[in-house]
mmCIF file of N, CA and C in Angstrom:
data_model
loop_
_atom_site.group_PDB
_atom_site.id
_atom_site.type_symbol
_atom_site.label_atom_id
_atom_site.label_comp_id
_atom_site.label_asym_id
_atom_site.label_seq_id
_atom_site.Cartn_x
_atom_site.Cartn_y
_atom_site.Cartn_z
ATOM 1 N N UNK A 15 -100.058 29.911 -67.052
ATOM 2 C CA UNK A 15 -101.475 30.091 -66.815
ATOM 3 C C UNK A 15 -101.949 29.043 -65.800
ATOM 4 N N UNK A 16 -102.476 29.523 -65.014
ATOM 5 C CA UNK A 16 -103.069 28.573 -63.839
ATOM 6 C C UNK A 16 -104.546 28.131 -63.731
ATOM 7 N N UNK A 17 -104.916 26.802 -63.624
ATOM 8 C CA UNK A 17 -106.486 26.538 -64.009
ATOM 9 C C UNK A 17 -106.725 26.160 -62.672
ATOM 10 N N UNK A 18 -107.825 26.690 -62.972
ATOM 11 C CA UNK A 18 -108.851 26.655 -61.505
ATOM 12 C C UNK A 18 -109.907 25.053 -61.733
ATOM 13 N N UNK A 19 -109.590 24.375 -60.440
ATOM 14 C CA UNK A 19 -110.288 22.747 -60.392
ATOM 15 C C UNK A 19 -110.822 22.601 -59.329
ATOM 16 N N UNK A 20 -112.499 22.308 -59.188
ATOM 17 C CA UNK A 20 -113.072 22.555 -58.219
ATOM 18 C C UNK A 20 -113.448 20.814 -58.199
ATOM 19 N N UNK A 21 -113.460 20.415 -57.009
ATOM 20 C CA UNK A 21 -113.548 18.932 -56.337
ATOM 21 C C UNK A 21 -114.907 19.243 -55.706
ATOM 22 N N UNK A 22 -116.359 18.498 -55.521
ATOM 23 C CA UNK A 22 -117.499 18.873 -55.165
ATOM 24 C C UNK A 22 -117.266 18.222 -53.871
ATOM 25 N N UNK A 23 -118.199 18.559 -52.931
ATOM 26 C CA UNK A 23 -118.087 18.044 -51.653
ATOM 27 C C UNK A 23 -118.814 16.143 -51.182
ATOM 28 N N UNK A 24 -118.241 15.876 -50.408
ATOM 29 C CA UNK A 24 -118.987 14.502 -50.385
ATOM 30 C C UNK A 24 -120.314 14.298 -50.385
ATOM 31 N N UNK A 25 -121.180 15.412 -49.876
ATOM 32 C CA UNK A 25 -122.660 15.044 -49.763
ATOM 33 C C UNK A 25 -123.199 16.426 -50.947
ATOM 34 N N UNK A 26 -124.382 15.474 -51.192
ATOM 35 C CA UNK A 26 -125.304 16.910 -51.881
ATOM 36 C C UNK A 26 -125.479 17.558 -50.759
ATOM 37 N N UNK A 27 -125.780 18.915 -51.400
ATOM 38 C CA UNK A 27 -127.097 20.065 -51.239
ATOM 39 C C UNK A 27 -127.760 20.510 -51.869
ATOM 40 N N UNK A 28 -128.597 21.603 -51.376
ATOM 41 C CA UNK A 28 -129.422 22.571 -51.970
ATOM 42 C C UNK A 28 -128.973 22.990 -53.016
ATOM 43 N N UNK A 29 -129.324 23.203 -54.386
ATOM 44 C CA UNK A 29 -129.195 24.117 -55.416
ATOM 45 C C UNK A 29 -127.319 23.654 -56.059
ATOM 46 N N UNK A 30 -127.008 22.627 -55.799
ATOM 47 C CA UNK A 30 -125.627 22.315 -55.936
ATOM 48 C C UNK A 30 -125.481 22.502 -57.582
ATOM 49 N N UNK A 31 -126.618 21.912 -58.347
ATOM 50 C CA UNK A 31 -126.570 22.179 -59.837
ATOM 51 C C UNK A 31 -126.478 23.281 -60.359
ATOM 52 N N UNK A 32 -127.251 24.071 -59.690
ATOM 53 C CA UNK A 32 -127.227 25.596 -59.796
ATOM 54 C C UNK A 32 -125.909 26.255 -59.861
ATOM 55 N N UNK A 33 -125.228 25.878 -58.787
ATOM 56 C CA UNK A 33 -124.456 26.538 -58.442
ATOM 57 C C UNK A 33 -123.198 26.657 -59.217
ATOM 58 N N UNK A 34 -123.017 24.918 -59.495
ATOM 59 C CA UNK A 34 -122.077 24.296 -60.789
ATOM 60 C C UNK A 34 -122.565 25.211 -61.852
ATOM 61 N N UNK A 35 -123.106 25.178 -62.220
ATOM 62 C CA UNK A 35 -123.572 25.504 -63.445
ATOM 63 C C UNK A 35 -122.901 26.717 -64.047
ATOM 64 N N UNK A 36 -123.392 27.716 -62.371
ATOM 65 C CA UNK A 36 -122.901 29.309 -62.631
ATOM 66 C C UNK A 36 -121.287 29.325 -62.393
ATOM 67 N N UNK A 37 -120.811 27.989 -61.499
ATOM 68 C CA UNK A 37 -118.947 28.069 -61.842
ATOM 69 C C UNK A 37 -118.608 27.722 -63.131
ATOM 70 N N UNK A 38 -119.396 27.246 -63.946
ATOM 71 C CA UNK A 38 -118.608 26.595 -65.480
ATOM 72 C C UNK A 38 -119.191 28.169 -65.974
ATOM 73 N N UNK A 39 -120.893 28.785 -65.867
ATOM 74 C CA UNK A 39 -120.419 30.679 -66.583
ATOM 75 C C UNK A 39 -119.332 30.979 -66.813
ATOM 76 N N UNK A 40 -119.015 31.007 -65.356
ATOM 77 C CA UNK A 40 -117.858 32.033 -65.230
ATOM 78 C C UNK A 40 -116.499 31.348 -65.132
ATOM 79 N N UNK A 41 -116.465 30.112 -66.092
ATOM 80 C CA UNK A 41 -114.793 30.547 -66.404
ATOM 81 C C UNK A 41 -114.565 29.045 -65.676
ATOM 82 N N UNK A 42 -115.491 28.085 -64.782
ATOM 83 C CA UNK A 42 -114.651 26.610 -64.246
ATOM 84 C C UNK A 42 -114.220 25.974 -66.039
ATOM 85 N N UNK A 43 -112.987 25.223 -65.560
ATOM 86 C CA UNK A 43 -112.571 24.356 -66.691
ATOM 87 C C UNK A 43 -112.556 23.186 -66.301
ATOM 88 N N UNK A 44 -112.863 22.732 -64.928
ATOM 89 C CA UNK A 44 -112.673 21.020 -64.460
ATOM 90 C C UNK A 44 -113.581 21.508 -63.349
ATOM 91 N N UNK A 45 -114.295 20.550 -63.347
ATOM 92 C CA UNK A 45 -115.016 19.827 -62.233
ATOM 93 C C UNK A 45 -114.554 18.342 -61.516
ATOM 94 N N UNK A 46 -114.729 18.275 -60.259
ATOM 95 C CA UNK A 46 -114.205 16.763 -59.859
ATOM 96 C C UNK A 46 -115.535 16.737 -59.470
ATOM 97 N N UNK A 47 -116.632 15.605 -59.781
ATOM 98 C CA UNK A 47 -117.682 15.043 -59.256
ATOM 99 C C UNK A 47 -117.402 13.882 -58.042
ATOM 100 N N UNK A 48 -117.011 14.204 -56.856
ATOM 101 C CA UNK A 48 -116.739 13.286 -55.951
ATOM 102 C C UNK A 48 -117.867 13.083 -55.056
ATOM 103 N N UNK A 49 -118.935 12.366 -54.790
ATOM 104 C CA UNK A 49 -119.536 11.871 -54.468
ATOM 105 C C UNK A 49 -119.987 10.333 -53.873
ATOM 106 N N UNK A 50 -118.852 10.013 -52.683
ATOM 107 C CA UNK A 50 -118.594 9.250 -52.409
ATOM 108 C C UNK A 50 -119.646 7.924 -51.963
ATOM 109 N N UNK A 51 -119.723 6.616 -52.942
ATOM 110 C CA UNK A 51 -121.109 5.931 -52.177
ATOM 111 C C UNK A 51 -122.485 6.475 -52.938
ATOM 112 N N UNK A 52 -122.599 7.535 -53.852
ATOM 113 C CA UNK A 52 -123.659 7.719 -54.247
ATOM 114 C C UNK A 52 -124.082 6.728 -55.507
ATOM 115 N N UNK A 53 -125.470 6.890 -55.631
ATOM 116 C CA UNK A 53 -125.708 5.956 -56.405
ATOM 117 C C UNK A 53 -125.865 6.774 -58.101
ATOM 118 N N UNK A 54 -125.864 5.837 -59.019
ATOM 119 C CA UNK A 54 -125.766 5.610 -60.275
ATOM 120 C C UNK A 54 -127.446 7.495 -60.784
ATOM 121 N N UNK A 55 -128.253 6.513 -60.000
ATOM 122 C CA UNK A 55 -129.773 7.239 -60.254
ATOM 123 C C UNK A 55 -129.344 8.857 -59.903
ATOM 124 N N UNK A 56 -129.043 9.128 -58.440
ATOM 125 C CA UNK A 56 -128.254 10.483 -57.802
ATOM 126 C C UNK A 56 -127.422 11.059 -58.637
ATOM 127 N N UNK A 57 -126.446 10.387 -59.441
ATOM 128 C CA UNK A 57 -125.173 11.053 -60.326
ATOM 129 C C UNK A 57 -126.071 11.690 -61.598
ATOM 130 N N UNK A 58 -126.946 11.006 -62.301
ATOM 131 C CA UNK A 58 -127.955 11.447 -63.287
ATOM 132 C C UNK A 58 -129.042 12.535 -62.850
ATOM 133 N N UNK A 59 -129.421 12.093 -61.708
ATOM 134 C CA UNK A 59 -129.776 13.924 -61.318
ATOM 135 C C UNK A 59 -129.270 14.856 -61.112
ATOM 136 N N UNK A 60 -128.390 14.769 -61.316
ATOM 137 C CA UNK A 60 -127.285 16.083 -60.679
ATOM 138 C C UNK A 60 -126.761 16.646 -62.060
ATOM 139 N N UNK A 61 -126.319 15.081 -62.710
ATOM 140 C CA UNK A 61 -125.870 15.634 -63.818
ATOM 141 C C UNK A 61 -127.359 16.737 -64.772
ATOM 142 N N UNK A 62 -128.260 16.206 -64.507
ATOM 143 C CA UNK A 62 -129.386 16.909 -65.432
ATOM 144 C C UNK A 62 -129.933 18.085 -64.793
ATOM 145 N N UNK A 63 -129.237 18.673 -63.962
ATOM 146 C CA UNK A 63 -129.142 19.998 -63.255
ATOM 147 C C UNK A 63 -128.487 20.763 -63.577
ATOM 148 N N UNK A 64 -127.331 20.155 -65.138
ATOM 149 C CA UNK A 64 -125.933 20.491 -65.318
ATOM 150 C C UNK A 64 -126.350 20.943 -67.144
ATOM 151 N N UNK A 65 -125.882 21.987 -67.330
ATOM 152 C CA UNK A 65 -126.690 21.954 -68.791
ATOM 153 C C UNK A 65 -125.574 21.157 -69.501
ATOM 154 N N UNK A 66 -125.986 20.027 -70.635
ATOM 155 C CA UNK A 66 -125.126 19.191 -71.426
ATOM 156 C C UNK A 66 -123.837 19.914 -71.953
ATOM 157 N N UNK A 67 -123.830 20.845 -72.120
ATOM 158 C CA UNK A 67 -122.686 21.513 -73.118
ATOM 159 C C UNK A 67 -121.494 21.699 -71.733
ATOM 160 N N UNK A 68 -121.475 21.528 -70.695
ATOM 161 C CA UNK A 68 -120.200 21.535 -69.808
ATOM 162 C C UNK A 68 -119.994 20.028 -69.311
ATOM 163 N N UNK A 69 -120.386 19.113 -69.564
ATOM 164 C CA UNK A 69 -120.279 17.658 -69.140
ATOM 165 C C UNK A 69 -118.831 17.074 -69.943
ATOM 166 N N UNK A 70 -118.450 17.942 -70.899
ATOM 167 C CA UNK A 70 -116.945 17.870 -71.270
ATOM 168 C C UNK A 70 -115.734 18.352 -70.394
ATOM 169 N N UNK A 71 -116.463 18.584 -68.872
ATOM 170 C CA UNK A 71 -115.637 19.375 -68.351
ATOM 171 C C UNK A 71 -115.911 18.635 -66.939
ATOM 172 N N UNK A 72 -116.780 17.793 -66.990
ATOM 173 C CA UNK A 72 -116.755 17.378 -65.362
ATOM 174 C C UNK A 72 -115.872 15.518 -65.684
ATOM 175 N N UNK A 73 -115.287 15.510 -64.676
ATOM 176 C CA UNK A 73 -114.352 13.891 -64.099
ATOM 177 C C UNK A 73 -115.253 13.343 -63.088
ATOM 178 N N UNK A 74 -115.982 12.125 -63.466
ATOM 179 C CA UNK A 74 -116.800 11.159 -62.429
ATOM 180 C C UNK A 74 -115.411 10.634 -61.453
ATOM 181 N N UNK A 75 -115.915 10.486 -60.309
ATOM 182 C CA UNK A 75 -115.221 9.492 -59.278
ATOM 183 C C UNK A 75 -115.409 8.674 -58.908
ATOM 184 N N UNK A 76 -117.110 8.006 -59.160
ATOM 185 C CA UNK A 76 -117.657 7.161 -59.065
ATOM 186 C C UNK A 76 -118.814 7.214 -60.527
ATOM 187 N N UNK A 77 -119.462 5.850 -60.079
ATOM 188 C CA UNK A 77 -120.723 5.602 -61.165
ATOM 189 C C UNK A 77 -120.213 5.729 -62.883
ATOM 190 N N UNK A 78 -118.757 5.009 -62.645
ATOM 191 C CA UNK A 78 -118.334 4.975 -63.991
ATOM 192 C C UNK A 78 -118.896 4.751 -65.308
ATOM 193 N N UNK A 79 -120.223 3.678 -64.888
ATOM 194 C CA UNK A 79 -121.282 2.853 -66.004
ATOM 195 C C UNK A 79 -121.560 4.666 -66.532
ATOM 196 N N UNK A 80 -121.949 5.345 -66.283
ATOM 197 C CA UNK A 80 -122.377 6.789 -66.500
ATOM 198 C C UNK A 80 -121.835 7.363 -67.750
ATOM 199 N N UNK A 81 -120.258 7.503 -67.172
ATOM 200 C CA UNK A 81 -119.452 8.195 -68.329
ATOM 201 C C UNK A 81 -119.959 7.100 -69.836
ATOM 202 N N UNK A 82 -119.536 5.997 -69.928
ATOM 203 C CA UNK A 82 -120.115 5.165 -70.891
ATOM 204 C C UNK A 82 -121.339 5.499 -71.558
ATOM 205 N N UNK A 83 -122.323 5.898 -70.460
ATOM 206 C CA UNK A 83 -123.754 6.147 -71.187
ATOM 207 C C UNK A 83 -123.565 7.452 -71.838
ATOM 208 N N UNK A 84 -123.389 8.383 -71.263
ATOM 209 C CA UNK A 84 -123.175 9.555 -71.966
ATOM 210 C C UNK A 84 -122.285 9.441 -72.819
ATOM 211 N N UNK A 85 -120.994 8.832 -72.869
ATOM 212 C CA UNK A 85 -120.776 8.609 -74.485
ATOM 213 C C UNK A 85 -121.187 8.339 -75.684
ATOM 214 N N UNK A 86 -122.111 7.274 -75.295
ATOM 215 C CA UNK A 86 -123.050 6.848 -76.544
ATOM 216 C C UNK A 86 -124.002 7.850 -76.387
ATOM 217 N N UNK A 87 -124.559 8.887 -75.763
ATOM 218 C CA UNK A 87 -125.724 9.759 -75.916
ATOM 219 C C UNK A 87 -124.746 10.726 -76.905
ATOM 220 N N UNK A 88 -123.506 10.829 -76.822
ATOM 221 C CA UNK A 88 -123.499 12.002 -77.864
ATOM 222 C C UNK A 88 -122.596 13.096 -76.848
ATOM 223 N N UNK A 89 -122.591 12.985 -75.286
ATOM 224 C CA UNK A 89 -122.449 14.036 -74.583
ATOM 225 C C UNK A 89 -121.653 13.539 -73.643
ATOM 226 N N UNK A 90 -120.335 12.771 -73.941
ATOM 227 C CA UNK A 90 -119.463 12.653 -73.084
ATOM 228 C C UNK A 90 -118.823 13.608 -71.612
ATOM 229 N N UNK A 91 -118.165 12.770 -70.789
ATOM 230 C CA UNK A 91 -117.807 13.749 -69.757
ATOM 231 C C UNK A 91 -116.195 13.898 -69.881
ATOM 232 N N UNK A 92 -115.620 14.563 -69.172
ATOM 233 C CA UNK A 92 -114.589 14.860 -69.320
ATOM 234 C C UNK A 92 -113.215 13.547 -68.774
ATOM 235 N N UNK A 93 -113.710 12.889 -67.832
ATOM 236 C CA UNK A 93 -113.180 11.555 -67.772
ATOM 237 C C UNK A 93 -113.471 11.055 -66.527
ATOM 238 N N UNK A 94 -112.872 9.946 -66.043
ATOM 239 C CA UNK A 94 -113.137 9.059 -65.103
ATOM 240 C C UNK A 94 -111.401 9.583 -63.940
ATOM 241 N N UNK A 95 -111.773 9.438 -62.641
ATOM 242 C CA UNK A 95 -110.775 9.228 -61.804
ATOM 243 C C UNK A 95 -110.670 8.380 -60.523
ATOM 244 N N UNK A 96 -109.511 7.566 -61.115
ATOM 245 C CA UNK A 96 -109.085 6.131 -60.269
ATOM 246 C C UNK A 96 -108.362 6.907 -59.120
ATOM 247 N N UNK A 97 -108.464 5.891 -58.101
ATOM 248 C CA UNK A 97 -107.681 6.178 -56.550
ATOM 249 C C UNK A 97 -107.581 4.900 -56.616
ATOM 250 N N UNK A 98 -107.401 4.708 -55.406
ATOM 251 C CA UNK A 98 -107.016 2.868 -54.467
ATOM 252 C C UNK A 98 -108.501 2.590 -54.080
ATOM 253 N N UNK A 99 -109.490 3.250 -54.064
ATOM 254 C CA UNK A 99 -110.714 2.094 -53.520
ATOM 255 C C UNK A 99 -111.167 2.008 -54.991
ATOM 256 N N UNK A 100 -110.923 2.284 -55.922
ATOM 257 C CA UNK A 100 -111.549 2.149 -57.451
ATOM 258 C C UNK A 100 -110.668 1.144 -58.340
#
């Protein structure tokens, strides 16, 4: 069985929550939140564009303090991912 893993692009756009949203509908099982340089405040809007019940399914790349918070809220994310600038 082959899983489908979608990596987000470096910059926002328009309706990007939206759009996530309707790939976890239909069937995403991983999200990569790569958002390179963005800030902490930006990752929390995006995420709250994201309905809570798929945040078990997205990997931060940055704004690690995040995953932490949403742990203690109850609504963890799916995990953190290290490279060489992290």
């Amino acid at each position: 069985m082959k899983k489908l893993i979608v990596i987000t692009t470096p910059a926002f756009f328009s309706n990007e929550g939206k759009i996530i949203t309707r790939l976890f509908e239909e069937g995403l099982l991983c999200l990569h939140f790569r958002k390179h340089g963005c800030s902490s405040v930006q990752l929390m809007q995006m995420l709250s564009e994201i309905p809570s019940k798929y945040y078990h399914q997205i990997v931060l790349h940055d704004c690690f303090d995040i995953a932490l918070e949403q742990q203690k809220k109850g609504q963890p994310v799916k995990g953190i991912h290290l490279n060489k600038r992290n």
